[in-house]
Coordinates of C-alpha atoms in Angstrom, one line a residue:
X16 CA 230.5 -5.6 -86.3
X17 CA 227.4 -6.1 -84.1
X18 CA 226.0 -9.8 -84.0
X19 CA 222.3 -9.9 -84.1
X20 CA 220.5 -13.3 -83.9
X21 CA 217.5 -13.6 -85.7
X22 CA 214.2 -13.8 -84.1
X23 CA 214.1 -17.5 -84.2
X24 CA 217.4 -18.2 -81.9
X25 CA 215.8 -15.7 -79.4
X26 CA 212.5 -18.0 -79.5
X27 CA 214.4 -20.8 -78.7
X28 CA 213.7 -22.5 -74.6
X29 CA 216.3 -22.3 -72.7
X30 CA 218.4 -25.7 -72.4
X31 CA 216.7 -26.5 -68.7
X32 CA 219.3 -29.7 -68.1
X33 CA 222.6 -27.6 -69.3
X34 CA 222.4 -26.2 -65.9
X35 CA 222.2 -30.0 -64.6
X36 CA 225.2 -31.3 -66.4
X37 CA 227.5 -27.8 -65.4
X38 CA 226.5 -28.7 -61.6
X39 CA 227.0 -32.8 -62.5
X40 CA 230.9 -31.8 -63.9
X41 CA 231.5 -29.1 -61.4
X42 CA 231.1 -32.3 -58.7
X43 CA 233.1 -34.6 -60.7
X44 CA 236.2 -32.2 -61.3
X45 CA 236.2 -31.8 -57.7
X46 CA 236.8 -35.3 -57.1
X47 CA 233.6 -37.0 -55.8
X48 CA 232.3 -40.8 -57.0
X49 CA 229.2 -39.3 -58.7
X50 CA 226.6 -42.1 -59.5
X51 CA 224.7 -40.1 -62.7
X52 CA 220.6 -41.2 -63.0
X53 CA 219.9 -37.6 -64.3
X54 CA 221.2 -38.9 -67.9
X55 CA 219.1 -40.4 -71.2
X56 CA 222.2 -41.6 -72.8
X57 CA 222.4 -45.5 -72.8
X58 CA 225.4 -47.0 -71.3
X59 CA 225.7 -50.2 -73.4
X60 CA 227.3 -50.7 -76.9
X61 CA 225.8 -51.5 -79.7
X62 CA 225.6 -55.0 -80.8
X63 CA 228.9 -56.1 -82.1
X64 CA 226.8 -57.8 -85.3
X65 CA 225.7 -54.1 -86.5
X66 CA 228.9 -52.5 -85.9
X67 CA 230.4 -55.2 -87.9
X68 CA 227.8 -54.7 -91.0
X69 CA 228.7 -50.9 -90.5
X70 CA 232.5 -51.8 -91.0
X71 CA 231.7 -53.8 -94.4
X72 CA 229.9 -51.2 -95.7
X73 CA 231.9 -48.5 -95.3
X74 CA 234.7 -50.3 -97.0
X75 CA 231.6 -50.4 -100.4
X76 CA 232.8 -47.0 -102.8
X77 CA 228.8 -47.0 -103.6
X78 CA 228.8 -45.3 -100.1
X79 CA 231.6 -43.0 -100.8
X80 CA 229.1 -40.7 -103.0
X81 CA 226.1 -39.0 -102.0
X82 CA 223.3 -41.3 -101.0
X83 CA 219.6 -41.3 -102.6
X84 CA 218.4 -37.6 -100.7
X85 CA 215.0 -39.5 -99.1
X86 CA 217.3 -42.6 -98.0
X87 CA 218.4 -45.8 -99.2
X88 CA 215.4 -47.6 -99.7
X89 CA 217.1 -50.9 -98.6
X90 CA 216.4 -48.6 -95.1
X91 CA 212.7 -47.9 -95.6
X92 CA 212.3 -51.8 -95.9
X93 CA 213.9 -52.4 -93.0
X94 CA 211.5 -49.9 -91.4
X95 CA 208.4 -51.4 -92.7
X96 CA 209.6 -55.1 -92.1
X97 CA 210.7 -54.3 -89.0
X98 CA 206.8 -52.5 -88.0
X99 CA 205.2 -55.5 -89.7
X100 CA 206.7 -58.1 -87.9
X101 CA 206.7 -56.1 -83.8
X102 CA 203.4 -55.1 -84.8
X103 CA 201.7 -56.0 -87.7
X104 CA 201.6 -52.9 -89.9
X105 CA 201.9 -52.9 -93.3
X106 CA 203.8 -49.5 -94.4
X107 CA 204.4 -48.5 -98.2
X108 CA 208.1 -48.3 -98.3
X109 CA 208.5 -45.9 -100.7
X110 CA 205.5 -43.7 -99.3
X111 CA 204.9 -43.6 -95.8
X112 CA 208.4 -43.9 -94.1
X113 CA 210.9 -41.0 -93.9
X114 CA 214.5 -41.4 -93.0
X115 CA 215.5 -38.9 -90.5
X116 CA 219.2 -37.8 -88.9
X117 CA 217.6 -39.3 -85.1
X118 CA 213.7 -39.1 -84.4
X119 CA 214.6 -35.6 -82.4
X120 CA 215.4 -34.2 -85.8
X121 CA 212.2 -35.2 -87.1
X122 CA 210.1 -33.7 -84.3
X123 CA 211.2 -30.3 -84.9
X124 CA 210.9 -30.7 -89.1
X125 CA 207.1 -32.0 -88.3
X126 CA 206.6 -28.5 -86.9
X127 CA 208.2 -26.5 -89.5
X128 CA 206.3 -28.3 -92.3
X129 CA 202.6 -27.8 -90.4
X130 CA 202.6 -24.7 -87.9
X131 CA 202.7 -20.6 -89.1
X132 CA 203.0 -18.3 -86.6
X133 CA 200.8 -18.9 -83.5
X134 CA 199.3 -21.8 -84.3
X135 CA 199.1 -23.9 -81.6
X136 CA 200.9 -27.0 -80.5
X137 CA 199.6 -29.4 -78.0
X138 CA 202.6 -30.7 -75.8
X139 CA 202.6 -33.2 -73.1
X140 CA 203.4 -31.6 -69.5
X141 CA 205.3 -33.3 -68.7
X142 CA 207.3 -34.2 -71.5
X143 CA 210.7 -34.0 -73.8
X144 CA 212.1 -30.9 -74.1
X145 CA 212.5 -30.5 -77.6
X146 CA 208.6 -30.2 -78.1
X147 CA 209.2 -27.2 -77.4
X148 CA 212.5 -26.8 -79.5
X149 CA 210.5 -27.3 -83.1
X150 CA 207.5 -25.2 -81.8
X151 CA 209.7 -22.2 -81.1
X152 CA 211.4 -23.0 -84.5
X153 CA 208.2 -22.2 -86.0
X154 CA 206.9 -19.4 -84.6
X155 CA 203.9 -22.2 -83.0
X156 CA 202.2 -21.3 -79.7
X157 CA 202.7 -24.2 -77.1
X158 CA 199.2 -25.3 -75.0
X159 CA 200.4 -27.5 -72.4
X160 CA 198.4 -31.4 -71.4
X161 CA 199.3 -32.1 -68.2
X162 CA 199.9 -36.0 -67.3
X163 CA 198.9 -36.7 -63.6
X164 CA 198.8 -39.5 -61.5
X165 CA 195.3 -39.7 -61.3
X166 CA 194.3 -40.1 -64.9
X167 CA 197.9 -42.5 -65.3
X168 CA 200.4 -39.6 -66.7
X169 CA 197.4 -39.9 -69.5
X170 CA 196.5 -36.3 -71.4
X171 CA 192.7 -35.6 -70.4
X172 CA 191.1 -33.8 -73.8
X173 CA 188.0 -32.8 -71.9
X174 CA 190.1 -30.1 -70.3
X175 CA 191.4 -28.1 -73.1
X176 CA 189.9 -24.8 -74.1
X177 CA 187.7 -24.7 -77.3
X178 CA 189.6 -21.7 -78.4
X179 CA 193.1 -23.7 -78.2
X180 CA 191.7 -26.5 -80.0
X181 CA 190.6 -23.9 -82.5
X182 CA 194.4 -23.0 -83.5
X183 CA 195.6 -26.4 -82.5
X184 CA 197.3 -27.8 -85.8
X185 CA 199.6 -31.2 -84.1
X186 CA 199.9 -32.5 -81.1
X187 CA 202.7 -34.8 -79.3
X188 CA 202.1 -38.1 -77.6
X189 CA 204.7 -39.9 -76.5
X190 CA 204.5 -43.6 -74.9
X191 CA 206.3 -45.6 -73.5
X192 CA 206.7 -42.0 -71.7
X193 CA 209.5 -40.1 -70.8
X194 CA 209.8 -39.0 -68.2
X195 CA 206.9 -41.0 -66.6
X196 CA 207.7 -44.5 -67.5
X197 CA 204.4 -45.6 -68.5
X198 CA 202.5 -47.2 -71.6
X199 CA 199.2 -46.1 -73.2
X200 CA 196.6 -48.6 -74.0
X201 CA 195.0 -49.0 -77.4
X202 CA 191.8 -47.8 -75.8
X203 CA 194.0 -43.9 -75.4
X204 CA 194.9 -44.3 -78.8
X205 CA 191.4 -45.0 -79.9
X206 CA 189.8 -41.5 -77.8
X207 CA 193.1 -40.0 -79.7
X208 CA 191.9 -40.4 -83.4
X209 CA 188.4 -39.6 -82.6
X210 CA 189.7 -36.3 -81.0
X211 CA 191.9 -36.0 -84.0
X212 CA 189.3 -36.4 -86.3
X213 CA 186.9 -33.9 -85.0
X214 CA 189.3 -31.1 -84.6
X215 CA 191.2 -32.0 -87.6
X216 CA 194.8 -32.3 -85.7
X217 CA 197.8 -34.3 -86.6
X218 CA 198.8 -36.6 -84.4
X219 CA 203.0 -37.2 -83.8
X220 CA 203.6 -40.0 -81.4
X221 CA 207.0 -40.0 -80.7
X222 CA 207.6 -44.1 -80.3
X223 CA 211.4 -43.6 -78.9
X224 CA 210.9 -46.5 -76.5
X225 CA 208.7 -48.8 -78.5
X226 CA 210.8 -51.5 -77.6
X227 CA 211.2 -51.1 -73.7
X228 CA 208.4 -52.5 -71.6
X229 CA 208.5 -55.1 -68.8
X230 CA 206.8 -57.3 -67.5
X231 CA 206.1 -59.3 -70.4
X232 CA 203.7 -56.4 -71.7
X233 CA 204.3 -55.1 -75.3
X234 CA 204.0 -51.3 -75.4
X235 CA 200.8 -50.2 -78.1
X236 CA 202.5 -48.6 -81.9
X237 CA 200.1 -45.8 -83.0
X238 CA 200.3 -47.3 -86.3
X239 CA 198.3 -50.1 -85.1
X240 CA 195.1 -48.7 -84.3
X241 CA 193.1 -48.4 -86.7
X242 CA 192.7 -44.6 -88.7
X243 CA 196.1 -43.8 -86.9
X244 CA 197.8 -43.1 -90.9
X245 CA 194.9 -41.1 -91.7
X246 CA 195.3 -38.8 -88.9
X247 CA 199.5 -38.9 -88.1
X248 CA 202.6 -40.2 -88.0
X249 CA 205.0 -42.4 -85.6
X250 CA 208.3 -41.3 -84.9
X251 CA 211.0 -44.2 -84.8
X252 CA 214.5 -44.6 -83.2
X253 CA 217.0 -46.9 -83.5
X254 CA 219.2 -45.1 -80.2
X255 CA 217.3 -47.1 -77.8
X256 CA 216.1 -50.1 -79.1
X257 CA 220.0 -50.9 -80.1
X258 CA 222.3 -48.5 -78.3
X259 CA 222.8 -46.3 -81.5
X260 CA 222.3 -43.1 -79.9
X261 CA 225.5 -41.7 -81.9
X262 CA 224.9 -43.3 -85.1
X263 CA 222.0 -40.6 -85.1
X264 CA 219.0 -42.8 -87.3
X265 CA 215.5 -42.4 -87.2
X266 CA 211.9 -42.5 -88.9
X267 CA 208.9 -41.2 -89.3
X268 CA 205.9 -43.2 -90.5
X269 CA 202.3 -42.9 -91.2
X270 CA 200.6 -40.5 -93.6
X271 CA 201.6 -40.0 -97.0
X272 CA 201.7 -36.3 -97.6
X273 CA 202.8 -35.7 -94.4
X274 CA 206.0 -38.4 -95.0
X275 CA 206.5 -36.2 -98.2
X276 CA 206.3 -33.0 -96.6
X277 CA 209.2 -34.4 -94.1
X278 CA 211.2 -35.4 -97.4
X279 CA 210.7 -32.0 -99.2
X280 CA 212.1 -30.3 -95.7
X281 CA 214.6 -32.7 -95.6
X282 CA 216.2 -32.2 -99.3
X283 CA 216.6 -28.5 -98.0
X284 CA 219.0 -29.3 -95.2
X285 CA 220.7 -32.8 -95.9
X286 CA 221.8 -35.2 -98.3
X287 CA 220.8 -37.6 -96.0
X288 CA 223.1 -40.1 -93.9
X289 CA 226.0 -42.0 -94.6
X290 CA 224.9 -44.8 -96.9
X291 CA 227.1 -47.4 -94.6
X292 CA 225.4 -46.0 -91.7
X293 CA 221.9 -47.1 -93.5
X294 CA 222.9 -50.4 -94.6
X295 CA 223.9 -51.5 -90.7
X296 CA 220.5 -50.1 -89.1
X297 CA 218.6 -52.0 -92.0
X298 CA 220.4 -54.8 -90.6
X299 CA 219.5 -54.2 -87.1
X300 CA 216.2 -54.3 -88.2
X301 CA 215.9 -57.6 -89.8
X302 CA 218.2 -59.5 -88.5
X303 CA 218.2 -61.5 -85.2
X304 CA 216.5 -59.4 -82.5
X305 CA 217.8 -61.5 -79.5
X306 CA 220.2 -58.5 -78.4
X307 CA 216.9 -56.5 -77.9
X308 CA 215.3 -59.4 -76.0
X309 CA 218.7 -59.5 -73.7
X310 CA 218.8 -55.0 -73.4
X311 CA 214.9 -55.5 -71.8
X312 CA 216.0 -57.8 -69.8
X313 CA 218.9 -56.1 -68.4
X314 CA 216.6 -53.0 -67.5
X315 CA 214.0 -55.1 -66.4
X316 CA 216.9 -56.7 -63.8
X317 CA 218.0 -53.1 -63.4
X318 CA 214.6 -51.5 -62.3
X319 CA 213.6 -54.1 -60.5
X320 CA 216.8 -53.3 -58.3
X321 CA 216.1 -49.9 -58.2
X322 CA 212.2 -50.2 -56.9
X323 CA 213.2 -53.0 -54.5
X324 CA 216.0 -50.7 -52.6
X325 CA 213.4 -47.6 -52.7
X326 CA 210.4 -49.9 -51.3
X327 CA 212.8 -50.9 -48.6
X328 CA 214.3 -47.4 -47.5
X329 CA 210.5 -46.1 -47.5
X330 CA 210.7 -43.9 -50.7
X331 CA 207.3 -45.7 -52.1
X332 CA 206.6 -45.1 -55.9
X333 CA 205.2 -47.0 -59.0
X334 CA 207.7 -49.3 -60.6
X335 CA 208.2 -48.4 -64.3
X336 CA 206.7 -50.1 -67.1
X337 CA 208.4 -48.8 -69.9
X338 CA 211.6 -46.9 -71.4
X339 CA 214.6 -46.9 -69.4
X340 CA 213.6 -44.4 -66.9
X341 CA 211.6 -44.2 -63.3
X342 CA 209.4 -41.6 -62.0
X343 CA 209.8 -40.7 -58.7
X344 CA 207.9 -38.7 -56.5
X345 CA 209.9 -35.7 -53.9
X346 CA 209.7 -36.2 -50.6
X347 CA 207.3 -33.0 -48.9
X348 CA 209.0 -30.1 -47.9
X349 CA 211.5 -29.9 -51.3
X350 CA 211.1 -28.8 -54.9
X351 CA 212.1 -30.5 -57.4
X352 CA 215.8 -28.5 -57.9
X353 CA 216.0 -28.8 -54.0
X354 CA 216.1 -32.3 -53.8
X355 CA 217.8 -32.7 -56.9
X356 CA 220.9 -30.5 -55.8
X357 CA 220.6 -32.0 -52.1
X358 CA 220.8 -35.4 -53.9
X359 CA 224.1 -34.1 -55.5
X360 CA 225.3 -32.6 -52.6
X361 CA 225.4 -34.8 -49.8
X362 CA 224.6 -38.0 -51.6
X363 CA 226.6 -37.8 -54.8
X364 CA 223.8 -39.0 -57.0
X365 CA 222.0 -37.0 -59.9
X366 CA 218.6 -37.2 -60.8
X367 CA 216.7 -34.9 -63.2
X368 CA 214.5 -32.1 -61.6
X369 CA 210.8 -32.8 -63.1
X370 CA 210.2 -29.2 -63.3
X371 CA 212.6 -29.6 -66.6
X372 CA 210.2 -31.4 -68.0
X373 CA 207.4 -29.1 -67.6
X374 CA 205.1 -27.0 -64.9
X375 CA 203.4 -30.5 -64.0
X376 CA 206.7 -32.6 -63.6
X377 CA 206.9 -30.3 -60.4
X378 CA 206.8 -32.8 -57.2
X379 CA 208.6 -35.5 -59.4
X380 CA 212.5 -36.2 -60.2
X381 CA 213.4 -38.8 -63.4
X382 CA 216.3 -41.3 -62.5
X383 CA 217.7 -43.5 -65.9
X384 CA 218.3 -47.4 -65.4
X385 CA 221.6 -46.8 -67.5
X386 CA 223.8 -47.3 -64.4
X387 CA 224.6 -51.4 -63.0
X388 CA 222.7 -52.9 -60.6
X389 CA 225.2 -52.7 -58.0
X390 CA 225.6 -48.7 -58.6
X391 CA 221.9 -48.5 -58.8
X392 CA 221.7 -50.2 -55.4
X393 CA 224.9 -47.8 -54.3
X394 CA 222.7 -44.7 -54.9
X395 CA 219.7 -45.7 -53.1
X396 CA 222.1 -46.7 -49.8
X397 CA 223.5 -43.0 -50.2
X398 CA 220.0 -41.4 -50.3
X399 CA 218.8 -43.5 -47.0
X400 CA 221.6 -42.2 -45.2
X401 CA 219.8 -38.8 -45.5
X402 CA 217.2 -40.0 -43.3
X403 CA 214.1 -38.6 -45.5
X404 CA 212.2 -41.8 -45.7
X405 CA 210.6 -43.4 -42.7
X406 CA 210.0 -47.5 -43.6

């Protein structure tokens, strides 16, 4: 019998960074010291306090049966305490937060709930892959907002076509950004809902990094502008903010009936996640955030490495000031796969091509600060023995 995959699985973008990893392992099995920056995966456990909680409540039979199918609401309380006290938002709870298997899940559901075939998506170029995951999903069309240098990896509205906006139905915004490594300022967020407003879009920031920025500066919640619940939602993760990437919990908060449309999705494909699971990350939430406070620092510590040792080899670019990534800029004469496989070649180090991340990431390659200090240091003295940079 003949296989045929449905229209939808054919829709799907191909998985850019597979290729990365098959190149990353095909170096490692062959027996070199590969320093990997091309990863998003943190490289720290989670805080022994929540992995403890998680132990104690798996051993509670109430967990053993199927959870409440929205989420424990002992989780949604932790969601909302946890916004009010970082950034003084009150959330409803019960109404405007959604408990979701990771944020990622979430951003492809937000798609499926809102866009019919060839309605349009706006998506940040460049930006996270799985955009354009939930846009193929549904059928959506994608219209690209580049993020350059010269208007700060900010989308310009002024240069998108009246007809896109038209058929535009959501849009993503994501800061602190990935890949660029910068924060928006409440005065982007402001122009946002305006723009939203007139043209009737919903807005989905995707907040993965919320709690990663240095320098002493506190990155801007969309929730906190003002109008921001009338016109979208803020996507939550607790991967970064405590090393829970596995434990795969998220949230999406904001706007009522677009928080219920996520829950009616939602009771179609799970029963939602392990009630043990919940109990730990509402403890993460309200309990002592010190291990947070110590995780920024050790990035800070980290990129500050990192940007030292490329400032002294001659590879100038713009420190980050958010999530745990760096921007950097390709020397002239190389693509962004070029100097990403030369990197692997002869230096051992991987990076992430920006081209992955979308036509406009071209020039760029994305390097993670979820390596030590003395390996980030390692693969900057490997690169300057390739002689690109002149101090």
């Amino acid at each position: 019998m003949r296989i045929q995959p449905s229209a939808m699985v054919d829709r799907l973008p191909t998985q850019f960074f597979a290729t990365l990893v098959a190149k990353t392992n095909k170096a490692i099995a062959a027996g070199h010291d590969i320093i990997n920056l091309g990863q998003g995966n943190p490289d720290l456990p989670t805080p022994q306090h929540i992995v403890e909680e998680l132990s104690e409540q798996a051993k509670r039979p109430v967990h053993h049966k199927y959870p409440p199918f929205s989420g424990r609401l002992e989780l949604k309380q932790a969601v909302a305490h946890w916004y009010k006290e970082e950034f003084g938002v009150e959330l409803d709870a019960e109404e405007e937060v959604a408990i979701l298997f990771g944020s990622k899940t979430g951003l492809v559901e937000i798609c499926q709930v809102l866009l019919n075939p060839g309605d349009v998506a706006l998506v940040p170029d460049p930006g996270y892959p799985d955009y354009w995951s939930g846009v193929a999903v549904a059928d959506g069309r994608m219209v690209m907002m580049p993020l350059k240098a010269e208007n700060a990896f900010l989308p310009d509205y002024g240069q998108l076509k009246p007809e896109d906006l038209e058929k535009a139905k959501l849009m993503f915004l994501n800061y602190p950004n990935n890949p660029t490594a910068v924060n928006a300022p409440v005065e982007f967020f402001e122009e946002t809902i305006r723009f939203a407003r007139k043209h009737e879009i919903v807005v989905c920031h995707d907040f993965a990094y919320g709690a990663i920025s240095f320098d002493g500066k506190k990155p801007v919640s969309f929730m906190q502008v003002p109008g921001a619940k009338e016109v979208g939602v803020e996507f939550y993760t607790l991967s970064k903010t405590y090393n829970m990437a596995g434990w795969r919990v998220g949230a999406m908060v904001g706007n009522k009936e677009l928080v219920r449309l996520v829950n009616l999705i939602e009771d179609h494909y799970f029963v939602s996640l392990f009630g043990a699971v919940q109990m730990a990350a509402a403890k993460a939430m309200t309990g002592s955030q010190q291990c947070v406070h110590d995780l920024v620092s050790v990035y800070q510590s980290r990129r500050d490495v990192l940007f030292a040792e490329l400032h002294r080899i001659g590879w100038q670019a713009k420190p980050s000031e958010g999530s745990f990534f760096s921007w950097l800029p390709v020397p002239e004469g190389f693509t962004s796969v070029e100097f990403s496989d030369l990197l692997l070649e002869k230096a051992h180090v991987v990076v992430a091509p920006g081209v992955g991340f979308g036509p406009t990431g071209e020039g760029y390659v994305r390097a993670a600060l979820l390596s030590s200090e003395e390996r980030l240091a390692e693969a900057v003295r490997r690169i300057e023995k390739l002689g690109l940079f002149a101090r």
